[in-house]
PDB file of C-alpha atoms in Angstrom:
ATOM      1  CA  UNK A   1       8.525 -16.589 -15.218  1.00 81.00           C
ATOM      2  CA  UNK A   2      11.654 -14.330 -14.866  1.00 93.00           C
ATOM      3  CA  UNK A   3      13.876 -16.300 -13.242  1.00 95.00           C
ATOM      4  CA  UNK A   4      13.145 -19.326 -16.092  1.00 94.00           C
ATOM      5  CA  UNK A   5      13.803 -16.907 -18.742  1.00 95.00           C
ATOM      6  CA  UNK A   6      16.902 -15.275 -16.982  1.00 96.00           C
ATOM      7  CA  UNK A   7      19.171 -17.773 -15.760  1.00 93.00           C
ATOM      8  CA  UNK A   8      21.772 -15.625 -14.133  1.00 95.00           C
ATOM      9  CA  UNK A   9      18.712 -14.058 -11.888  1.00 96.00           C
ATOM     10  CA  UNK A  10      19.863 -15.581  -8.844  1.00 96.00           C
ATOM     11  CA  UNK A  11      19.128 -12.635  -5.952  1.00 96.00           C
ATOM     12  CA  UNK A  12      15.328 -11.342  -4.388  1.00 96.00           C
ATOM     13  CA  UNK A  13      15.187  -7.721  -3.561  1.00 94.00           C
ATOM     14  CA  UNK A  14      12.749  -6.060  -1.898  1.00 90.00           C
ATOM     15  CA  UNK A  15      11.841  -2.806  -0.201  1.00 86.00           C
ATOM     16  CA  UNK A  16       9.230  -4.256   2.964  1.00 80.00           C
ATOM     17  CA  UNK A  17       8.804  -0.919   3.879  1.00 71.00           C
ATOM     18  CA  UNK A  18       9.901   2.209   5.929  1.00 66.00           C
ATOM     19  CA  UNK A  19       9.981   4.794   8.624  1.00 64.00           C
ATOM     20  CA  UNK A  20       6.919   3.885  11.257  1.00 67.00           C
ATOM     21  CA  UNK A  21       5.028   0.856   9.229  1.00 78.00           C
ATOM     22  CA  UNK A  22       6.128  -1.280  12.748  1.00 83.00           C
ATOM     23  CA  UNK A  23       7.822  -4.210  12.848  1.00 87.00           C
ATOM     24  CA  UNK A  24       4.809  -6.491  12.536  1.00 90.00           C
ATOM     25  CA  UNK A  25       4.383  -4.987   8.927  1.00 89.00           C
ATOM     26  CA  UNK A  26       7.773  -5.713   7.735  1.00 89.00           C
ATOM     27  CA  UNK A  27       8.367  -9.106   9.164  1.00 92.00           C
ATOM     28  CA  UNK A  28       4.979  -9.656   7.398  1.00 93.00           C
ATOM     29  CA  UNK A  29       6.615  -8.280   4.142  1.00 92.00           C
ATOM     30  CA  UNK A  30       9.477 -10.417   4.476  1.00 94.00           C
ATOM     31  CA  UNK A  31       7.587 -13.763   5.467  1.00 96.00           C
ATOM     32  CA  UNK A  32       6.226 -13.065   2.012  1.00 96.00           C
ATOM     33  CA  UNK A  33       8.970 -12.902   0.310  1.00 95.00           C
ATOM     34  CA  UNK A  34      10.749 -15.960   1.662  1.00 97.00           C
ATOM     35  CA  UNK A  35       7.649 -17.706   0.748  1.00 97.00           C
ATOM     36  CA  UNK A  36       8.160 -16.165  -3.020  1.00 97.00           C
ATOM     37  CA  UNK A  37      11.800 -17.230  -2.819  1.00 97.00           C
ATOM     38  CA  UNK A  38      10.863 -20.872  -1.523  1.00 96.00           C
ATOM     39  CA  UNK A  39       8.449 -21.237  -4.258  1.00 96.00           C
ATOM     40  CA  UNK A  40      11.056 -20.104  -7.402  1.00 97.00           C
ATOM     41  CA  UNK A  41      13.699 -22.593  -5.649  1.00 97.00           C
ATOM     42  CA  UNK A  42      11.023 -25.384  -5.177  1.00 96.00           C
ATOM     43  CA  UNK A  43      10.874 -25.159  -9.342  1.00 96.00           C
ATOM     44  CA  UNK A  44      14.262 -23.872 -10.242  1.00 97.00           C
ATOM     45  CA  UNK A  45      16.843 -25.515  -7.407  1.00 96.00           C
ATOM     46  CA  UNK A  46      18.922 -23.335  -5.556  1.00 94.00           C
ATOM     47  CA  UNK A  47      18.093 -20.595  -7.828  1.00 96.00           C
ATOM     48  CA  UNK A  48      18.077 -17.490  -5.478  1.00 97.00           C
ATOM     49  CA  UNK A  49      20.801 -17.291  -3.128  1.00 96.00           C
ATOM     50  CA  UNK A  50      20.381 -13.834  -1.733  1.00 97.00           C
ATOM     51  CA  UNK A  51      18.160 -12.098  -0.210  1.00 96.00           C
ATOM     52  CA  UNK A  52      18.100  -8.859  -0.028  1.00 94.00           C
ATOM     53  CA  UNK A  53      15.502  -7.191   2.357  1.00 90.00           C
ATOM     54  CA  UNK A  54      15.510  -3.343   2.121  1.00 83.00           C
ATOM     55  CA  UNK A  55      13.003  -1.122   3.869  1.00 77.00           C
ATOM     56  CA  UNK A  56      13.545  -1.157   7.707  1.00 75.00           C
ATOM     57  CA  UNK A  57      13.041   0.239  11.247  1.00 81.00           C
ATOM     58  CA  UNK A  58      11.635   3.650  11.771  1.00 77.00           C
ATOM     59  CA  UNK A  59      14.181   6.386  13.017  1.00 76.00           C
ATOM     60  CA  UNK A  60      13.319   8.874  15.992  1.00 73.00           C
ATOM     61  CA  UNK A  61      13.935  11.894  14.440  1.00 70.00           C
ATOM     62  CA  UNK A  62      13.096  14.042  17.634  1.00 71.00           C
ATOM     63  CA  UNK A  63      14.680  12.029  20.286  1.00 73.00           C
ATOM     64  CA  UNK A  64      17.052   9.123  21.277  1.00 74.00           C
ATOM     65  CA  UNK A  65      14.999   6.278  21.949  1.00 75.00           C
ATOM     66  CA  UNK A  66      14.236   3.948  18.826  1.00 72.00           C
ATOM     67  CA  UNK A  67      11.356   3.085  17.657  1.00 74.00           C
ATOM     68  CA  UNK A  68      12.387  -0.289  17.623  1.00 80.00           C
ATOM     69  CA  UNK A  69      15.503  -2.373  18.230  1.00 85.00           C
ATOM     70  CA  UNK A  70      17.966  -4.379  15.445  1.00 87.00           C
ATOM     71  CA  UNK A  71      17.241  -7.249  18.322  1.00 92.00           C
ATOM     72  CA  UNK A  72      13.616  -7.104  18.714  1.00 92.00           C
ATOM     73  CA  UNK A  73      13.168  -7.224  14.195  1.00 90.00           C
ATOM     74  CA  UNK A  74      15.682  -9.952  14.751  1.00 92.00           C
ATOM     75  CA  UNK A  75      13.855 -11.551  17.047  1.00 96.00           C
ATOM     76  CA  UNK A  76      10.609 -11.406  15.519  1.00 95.00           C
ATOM     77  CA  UNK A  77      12.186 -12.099  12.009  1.00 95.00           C
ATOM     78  CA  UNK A  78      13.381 -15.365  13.650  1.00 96.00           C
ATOM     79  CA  UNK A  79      10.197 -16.675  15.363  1.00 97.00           C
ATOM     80  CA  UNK A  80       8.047 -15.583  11.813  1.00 97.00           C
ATOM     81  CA  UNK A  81      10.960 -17.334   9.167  1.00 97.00           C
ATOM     82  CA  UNK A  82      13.685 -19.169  11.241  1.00 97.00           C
ATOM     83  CA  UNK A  83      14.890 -20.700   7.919  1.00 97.00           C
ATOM     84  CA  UNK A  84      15.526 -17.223   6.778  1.00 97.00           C
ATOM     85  CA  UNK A  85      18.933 -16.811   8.591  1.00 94.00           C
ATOM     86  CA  UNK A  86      22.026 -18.589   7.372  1.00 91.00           C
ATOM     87  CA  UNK A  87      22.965 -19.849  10.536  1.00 93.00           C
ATOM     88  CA  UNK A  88      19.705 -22.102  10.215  1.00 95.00           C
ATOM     89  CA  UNK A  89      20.825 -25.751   8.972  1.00 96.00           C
ATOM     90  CA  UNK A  90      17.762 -25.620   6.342  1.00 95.00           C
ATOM     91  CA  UNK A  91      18.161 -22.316   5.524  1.00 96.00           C
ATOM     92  CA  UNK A  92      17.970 -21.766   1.240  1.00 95.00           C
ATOM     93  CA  UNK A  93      19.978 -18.679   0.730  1.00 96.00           C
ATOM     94  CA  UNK A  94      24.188 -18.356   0.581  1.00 95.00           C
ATOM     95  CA  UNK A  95      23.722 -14.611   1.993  1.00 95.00           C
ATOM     96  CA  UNK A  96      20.699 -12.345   3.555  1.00 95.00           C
ATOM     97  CA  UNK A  97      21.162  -8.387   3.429  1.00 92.00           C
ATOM     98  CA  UNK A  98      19.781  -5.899   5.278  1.00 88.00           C
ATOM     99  CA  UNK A  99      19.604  -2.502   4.421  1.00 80.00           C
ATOM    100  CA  UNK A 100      18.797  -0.802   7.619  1.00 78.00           C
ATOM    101  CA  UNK A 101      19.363   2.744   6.276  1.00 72.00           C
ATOM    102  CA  UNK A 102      18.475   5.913   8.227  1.00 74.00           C
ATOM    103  CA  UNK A 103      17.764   3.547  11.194  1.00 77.00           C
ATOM    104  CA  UNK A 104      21.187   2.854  11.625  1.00 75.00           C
ATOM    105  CA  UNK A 105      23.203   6.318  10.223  1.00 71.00           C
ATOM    106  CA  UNK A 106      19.747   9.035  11.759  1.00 72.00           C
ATOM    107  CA  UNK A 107      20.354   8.332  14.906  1.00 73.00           C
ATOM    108  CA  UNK A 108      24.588   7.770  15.242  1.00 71.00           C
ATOM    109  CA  UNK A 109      25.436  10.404  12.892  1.00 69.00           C
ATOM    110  CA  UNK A 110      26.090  14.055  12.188  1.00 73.00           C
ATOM    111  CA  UNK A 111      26.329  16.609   9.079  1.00 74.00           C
ATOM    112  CA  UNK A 112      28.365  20.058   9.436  1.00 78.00           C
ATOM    113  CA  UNK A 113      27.742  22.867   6.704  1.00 79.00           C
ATOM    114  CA  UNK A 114      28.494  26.275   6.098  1.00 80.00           C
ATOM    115  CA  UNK A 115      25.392  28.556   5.298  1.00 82.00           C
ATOM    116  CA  UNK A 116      25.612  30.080   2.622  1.00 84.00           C
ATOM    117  CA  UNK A 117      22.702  31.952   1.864  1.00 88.00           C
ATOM    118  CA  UNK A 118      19.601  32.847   4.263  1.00 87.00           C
ATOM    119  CA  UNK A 119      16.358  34.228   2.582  1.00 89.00           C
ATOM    120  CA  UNK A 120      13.622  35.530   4.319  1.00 87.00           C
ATOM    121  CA  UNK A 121      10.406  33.660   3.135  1.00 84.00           C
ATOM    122  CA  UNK A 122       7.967  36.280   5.226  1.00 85.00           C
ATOM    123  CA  UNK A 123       6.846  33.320   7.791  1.00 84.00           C
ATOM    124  CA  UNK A 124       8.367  32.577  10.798  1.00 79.00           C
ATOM    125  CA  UNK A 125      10.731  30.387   9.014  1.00 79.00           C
ATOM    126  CA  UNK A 126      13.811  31.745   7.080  1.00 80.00           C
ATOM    127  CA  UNK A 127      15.110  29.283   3.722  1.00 82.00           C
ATOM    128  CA  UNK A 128      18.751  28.291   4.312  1.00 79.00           C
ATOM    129  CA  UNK A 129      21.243  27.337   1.526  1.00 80.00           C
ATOM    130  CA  UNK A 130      23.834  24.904   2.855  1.00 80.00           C
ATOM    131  CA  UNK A 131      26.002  22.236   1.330  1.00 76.00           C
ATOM    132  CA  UNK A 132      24.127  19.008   2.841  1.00 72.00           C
ATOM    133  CA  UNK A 133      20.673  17.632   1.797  1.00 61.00           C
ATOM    134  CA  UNK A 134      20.060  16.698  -1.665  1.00 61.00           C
ATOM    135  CA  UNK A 135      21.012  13.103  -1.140  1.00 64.00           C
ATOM    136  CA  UNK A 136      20.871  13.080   2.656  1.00 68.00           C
ATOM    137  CA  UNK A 137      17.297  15.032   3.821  1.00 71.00           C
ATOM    138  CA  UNK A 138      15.087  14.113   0.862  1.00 71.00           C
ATOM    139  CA  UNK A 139      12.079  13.437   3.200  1.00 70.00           C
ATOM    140  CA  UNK A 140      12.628  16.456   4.884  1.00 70.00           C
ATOM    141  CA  UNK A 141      12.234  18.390   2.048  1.00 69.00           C
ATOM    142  CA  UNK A 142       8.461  16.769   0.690  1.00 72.00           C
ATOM    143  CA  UNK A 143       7.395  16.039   4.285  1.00 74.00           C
ATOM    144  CA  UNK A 144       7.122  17.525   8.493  1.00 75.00           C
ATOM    145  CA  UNK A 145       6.566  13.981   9.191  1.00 71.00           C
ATOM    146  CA  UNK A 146      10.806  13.555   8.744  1.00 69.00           C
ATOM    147  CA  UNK A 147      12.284  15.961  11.206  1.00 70.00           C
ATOM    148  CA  UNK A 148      15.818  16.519  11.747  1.00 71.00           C
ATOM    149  CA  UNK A 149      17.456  17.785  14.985  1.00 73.00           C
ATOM    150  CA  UNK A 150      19.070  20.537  14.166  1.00 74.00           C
ATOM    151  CA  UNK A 151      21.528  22.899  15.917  1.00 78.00           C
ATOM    152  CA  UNK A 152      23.298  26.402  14.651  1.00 80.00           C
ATOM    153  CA  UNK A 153      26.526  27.750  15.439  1.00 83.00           C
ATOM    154  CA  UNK A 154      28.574  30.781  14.439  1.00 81.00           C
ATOM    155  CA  UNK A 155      31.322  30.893  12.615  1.00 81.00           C
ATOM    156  CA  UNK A 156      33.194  31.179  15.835  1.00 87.00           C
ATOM    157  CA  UNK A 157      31.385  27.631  17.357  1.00 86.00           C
ATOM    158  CA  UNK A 158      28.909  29.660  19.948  1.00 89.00           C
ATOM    159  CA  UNK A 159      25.112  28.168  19.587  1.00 88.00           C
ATOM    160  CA  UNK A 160      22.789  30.421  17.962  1.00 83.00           C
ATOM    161  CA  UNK A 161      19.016  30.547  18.626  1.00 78.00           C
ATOM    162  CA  UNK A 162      16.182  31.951  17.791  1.00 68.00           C
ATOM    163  CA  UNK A 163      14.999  32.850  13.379  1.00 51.00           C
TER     164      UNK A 163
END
């Protein structure tokens, strides 16, 4: 009903999933959707030309193997919805998007930060005030299921262990 009231509606974005749903789940999610999308351009022609397909692989926050693979989603993405990629002849969108998210950046990337405060909370573990994390370790702060690796040095670049 949408997309007939709002004709400049022309994209589908969704967020499958996250973190460890498995790959089955979010190809699921997404053969959905392309059925959703097929069914507004079935009534409306060549209405939505993106898609936009958020949610993604789960991220190994302890170690360095994935979860899962960008090829294997690929691959099962293709044998689920073949006409979902553009390089298919039949295919009804102009552009696809992924947003792979912390499955891409988790594992390839790395945050430095100065501590600035450390408060003793009387458990084993101390509360640290540094300069990275409101945007970047949300999960980490409402959940233990979202590690990060992390490792301290001192200011002079020696590792430091231990509370």
């Amino acid at each position: 009903a949408l997309y007939r009231k709002y004709p400049f509606l022309n994209c589908v974005h969704v967020h499958v999933g996250s973190g460890k749903m498995g790959i089955a789940t979010l190809v699921a999610g997404i053969s959905r959707v392309f059925t959703f999308a097929e069914r507004v351009n079935k009534e409306l022609p060549g209405r939505i030309r993106v898609l936009d397909m958020g949610g993604g692989l789960g991220v190994n926050f302890t170690g360095n193997d994935p979860q899962a693979t960008f090829p294997e989603y690929a691959a099962r993405l293709r044998a689920a919805v073949p006409r979902l990629f553009p390089s298919h002849p039949d295919c009804p969108f102009d552009h696809v998007v992924t947003e792979f998210g912390q499955a891409l950046s988790a594992p390839s990337g790395w945050l430095a930060s100065r501590v600035e405060v450390v408060k003793p909370s009387g458990t084993p573990s101390n509360v640290v005030l540094i300069h990275f994390g409101a945007d970047l370790c949300v999960r980490q702060t409402y959940t233990t299921q979202h590690r990060r690796r992390l490792e301290v040095y001192d200011g002079q670049g020696a590792a430091k262990t231990g509370a």
